[in-house]
Tab-separated table of C-alpha atoms in Angstrom:
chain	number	residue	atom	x	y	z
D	229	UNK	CA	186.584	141.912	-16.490
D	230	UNK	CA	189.936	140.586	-17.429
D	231	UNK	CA	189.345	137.274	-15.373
D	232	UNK	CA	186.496	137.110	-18.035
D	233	UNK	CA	188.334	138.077	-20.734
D	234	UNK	CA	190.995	134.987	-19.661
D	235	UNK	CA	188.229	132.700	-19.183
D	236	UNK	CA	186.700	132.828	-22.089
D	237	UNK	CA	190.136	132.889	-24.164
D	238	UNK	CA	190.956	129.159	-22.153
D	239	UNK	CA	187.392	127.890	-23.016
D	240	UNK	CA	187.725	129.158	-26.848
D	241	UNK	CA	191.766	127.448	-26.594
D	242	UNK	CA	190.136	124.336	-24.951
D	243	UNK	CA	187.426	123.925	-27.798
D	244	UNK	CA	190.443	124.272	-30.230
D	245	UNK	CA	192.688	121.283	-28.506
D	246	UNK	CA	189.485	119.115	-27.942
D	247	UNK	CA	189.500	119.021	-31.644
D	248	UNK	CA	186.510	117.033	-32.381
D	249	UNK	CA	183.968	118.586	-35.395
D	250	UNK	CA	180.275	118.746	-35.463
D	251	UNK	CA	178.724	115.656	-37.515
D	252	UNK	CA	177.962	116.239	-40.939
D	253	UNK	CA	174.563	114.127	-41.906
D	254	UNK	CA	175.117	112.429	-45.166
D	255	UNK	CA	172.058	110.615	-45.136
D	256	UNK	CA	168.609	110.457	-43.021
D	257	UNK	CA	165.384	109.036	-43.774
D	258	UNK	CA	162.239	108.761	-41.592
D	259	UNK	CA	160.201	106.880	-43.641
D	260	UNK	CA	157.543	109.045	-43.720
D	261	UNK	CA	155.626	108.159	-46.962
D	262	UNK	CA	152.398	106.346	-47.041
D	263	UNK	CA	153.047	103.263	-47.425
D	264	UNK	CA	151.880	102.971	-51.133
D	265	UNK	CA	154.565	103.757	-52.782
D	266	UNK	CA	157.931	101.998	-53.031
D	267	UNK	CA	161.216	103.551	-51.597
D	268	UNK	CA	163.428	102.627	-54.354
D	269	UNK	CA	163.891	105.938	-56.393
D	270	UNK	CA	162.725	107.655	-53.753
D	271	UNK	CA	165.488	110.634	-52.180
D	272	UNK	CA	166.056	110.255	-48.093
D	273	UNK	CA	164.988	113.494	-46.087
D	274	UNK	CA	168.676	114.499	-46.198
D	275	UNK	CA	170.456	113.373	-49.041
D	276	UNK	CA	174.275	114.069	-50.760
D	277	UNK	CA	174.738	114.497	-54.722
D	278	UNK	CA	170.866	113.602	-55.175
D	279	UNK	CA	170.930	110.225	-54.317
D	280	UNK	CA	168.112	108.205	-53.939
D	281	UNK	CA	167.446	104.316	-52.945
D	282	UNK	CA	168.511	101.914	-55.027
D	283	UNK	CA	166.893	98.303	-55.546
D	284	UNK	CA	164.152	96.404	-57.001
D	285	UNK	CA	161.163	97.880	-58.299
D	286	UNK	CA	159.284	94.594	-59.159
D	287	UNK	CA	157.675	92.448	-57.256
D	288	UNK	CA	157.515	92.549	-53.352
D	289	UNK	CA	159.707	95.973	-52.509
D	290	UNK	CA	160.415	98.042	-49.462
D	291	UNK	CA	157.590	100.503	-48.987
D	292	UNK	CA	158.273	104.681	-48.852
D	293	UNK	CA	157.249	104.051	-45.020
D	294	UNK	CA	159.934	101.647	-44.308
D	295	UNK	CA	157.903	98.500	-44.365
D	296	UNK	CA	158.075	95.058	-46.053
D	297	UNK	CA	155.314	92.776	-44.983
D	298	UNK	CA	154.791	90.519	-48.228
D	299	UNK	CA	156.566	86.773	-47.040
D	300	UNK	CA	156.576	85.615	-50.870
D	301	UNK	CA	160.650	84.496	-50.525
D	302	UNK	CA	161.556	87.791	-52.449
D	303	UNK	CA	164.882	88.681	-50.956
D	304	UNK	CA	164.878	92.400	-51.159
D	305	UNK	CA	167.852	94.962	-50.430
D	306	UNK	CA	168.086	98.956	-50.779
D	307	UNK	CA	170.868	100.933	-51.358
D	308	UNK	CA	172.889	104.011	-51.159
D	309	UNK	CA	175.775	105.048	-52.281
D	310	UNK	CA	178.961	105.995	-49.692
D	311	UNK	CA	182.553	105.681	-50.193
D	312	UNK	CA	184.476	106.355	-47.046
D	313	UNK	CA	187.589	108.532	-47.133
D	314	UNK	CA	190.681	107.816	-45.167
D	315	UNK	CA	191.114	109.978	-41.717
D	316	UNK	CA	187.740	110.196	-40.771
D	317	UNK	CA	184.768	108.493	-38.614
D	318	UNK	CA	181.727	107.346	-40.082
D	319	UNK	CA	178.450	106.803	-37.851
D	320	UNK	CA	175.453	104.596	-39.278
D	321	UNK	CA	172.074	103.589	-37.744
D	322	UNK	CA	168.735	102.033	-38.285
D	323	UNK	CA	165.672	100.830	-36.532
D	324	UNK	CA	164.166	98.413	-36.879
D	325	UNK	CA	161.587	95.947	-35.762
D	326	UNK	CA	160.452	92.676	-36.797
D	327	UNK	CA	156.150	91.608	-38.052
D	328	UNK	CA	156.061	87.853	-36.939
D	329	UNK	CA	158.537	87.559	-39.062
D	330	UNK	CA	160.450	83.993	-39.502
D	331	UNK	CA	163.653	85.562	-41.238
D	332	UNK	CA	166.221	88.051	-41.231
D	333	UNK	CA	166.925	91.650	-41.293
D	334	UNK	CA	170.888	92.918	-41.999
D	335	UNK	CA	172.249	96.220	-42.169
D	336	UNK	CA	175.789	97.352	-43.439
D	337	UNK	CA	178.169	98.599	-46.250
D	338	UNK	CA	178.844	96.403	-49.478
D	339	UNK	CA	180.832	96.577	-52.097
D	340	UNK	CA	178.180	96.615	-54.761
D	341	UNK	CA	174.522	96.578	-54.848
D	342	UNK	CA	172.402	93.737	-55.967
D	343	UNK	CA	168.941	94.402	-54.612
D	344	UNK	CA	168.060	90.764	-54.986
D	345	UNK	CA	170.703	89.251	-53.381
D	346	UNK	CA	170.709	87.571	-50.090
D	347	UNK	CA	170.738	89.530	-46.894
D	348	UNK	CA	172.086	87.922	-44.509
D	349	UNK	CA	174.536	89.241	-46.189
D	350	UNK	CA	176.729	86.020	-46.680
D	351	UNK	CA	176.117	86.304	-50.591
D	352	UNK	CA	179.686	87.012	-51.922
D	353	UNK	CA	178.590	89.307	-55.136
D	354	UNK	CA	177.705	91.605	-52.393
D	355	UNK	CA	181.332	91.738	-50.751
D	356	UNK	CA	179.676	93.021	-47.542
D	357	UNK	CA	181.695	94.789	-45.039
D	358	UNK	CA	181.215	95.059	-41.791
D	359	UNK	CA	177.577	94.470	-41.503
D	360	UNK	CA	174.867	93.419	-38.812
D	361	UNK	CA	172.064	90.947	-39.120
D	362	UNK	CA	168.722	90.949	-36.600
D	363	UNK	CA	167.744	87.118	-36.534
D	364	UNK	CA	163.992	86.328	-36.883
D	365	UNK	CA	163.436	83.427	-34.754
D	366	UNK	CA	164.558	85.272	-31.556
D	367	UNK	CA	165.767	88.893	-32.111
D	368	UNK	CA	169.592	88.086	-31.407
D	369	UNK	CA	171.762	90.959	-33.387
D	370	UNK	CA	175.347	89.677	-34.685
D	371	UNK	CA	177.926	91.193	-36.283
D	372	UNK	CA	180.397	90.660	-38.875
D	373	UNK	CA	183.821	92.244	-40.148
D	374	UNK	CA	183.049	90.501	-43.267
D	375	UNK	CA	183.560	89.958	-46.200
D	376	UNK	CA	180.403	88.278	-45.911
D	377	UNK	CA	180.203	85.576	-43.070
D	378	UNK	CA	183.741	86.147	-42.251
D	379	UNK	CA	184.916	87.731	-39.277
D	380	UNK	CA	181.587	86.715	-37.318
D	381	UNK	CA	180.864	88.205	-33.860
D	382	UNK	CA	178.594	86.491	-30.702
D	383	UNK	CA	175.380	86.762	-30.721
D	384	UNK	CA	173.345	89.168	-28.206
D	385	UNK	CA	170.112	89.126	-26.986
D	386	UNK	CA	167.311	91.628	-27.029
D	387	UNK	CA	165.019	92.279	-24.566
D	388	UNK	CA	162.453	92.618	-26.923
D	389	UNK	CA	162.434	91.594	-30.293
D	390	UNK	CA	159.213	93.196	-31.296
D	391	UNK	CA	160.061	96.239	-30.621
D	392	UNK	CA	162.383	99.108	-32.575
D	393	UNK	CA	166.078	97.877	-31.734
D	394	UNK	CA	168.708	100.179	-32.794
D	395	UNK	CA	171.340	98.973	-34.744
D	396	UNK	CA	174.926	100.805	-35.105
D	397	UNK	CA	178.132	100.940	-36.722
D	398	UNK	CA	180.855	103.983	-35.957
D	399	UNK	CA	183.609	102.886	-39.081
D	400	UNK	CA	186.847	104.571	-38.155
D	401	UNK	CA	189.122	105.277	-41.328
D	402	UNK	CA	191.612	107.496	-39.226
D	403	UNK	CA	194.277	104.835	-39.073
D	404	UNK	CA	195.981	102.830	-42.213
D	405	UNK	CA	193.985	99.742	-40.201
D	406	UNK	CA	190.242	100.715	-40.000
D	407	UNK	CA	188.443	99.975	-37.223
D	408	UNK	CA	184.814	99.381	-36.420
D	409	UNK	CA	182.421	99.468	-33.780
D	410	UNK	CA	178.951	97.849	-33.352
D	411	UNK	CA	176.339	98.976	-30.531
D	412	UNK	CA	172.450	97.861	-29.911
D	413	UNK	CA	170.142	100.189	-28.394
D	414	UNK	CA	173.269	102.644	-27.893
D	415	UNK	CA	175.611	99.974	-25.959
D	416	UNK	CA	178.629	98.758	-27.586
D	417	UNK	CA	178.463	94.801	-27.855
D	418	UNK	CA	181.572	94.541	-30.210
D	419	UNK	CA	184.996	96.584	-30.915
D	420	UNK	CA	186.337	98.624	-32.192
D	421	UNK	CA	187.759	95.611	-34.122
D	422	UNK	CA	190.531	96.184	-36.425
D	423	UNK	CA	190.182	94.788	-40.568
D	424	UNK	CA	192.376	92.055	-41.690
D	425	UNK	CA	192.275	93.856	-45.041
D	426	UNK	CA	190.394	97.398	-45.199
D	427	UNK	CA	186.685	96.688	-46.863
D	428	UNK	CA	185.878	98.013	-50.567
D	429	UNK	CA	182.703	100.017	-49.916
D	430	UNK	CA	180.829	101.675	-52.428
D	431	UNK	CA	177.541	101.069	-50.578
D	432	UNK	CA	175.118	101.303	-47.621
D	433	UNK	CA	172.054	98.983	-47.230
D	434	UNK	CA	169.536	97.099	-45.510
D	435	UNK	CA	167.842	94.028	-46.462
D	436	UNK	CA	165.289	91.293	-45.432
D	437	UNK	CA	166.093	87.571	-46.254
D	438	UNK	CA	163.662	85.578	-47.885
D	439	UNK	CA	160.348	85.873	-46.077
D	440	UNK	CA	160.996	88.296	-43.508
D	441	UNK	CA	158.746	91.004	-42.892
D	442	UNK	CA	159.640	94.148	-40.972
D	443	UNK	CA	160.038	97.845	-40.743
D	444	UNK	CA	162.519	100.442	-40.676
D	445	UNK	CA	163.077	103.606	-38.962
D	446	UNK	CA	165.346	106.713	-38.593
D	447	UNK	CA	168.457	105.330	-41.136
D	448	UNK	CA	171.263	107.509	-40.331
D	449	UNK	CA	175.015	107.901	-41.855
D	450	UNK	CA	176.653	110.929	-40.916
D	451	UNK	CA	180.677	111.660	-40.643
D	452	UNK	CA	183.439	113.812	-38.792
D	453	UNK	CA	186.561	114.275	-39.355
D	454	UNK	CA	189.411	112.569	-37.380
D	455	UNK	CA	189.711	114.508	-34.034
D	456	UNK	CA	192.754	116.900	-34.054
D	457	UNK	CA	196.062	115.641	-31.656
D	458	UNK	CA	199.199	117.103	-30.271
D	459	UNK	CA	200.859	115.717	-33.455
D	460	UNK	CA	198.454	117.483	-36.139
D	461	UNK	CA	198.670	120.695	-34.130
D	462	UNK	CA	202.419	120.801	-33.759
D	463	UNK	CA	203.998	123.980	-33.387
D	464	UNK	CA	200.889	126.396	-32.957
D	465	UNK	CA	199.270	123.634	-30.690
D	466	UNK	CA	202.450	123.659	-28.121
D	467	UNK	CA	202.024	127.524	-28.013
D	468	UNK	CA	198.116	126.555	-27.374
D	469	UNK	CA	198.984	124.646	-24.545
D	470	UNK	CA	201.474	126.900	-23.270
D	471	UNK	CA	199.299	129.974	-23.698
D	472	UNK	CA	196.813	128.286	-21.653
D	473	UNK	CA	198.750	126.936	-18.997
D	474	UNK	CA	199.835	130.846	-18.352
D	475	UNK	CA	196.326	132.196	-18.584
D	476	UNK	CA	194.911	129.381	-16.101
D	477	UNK	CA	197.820	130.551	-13.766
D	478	UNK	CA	197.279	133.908	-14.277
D	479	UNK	CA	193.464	133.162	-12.882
């Protein structure tokens, strides 16, 4: 009984000097409307403060089922709004797959939110940063510190651009130079890359460019707080380690 009693104090001390925090969602959205309605005003599945899409609400749109299959050279973008705090890690995701499409599909945090500006998001108003564009003509994902084109990445391959890819950024505010990460399909093809100058964000969005047609699936942002270290712990965390280092001898 008092091995058990030690063990579980050491696994209860070890979850305490891991330090890392469940994920708080901010946002999700499945899409799951019907497809005759647009999404802009509409609230994701989870949302923060009430928020709902922001964009266009005239002429071609983004559907409430994640779709935009009119190719009348409406650029179209959707919004939402974040702004990142210092000493924590952000996590944001999309799917998304391409309908014979012959343009693009981005993803990313801005600055502001035109939703008829272009995506790719090389239009300046937007002041994107970092973001992630799907190219039609072959599928390739790239990536970009920004602000807009700046900062550009190398372009990977898909195996299969007509299928859902996964786009990802994990935006790491922990430091006074933030870092970011990009990943496809859950594999990291970029970072973490460190800012020249820490992006103004006030926004998270996706967009098609001109005629693309596409649809979107499981958007994502969710946050945790920077994990805990020896140095945030200080006194109480040496008397952790301590502690433990007795108890595991003591087993």
């Amino acid at each position: 009984m008092k091995t058990l009693k030690y063990v579980g104090l050491v696994l209860s001390l070890t979850g305490l000097w891991g330090g890392v925090a469940d994920a708080t969602v901010i946002y999700f959205d499945d899409f799951s409307g019907d497809g005759t309605g647009g999404l802009v005003g509409t609230a994701p599945d989870i949302t923060t403060g009430g928020a709902t899409w922001s964009g266009f609400t005239v002429g071609t749109v983004w559907q409430d089922n994640g779709s935009i299959t009119n190719n009348n050279n409406q650029r179209r973008n959707v919004f939402l709004p974040i702004a990142p705090e210092a000493g924590k890690v952000y996590t944001a995701k999309i799917d998304v797959v391409r309908i014979g499409t012959t343009d693009s599909f981005a993803f990313g945090f801005t600055e502001t939110n035109d939703g008829n500006d272009g995506f790719p998001l090389e239009a300046d108003s937007l002041n994107a940063s970092p973001w992630m564009t799907s190219f039609a003509v072959n599928g390739n994902v790239n990536s970009y510190l920004g602000p807009a084109n700046d900062g550009a990445g190398t372009q990977v391959s898909v195996m299969d651009p007509d299928r859902f890819n996964t786009l990802q950024m994990v935006l790491d505010t922990s430091d006074a130079t933030w870092t970011v990460e990009f990943f496809l399909n859950g594999g990291s093809i970029r970072g973490p890359a460190g800012f020249t100058e820490n992006p103004n964000i006030n926004y998270i969005g996706f967009g098609r460019y001109n005629t693309g047609t596409f649809q979107v699936d499981n958007f994502e942002l969710s946050v945790v707080p920077e994990p805990v270290s020896v140095g945030l712990l200080g006194f109480g965390g040496l008397m952790l380690l301590t502690l433990r280092s007795h108890l595991w001898r003591r087993l």
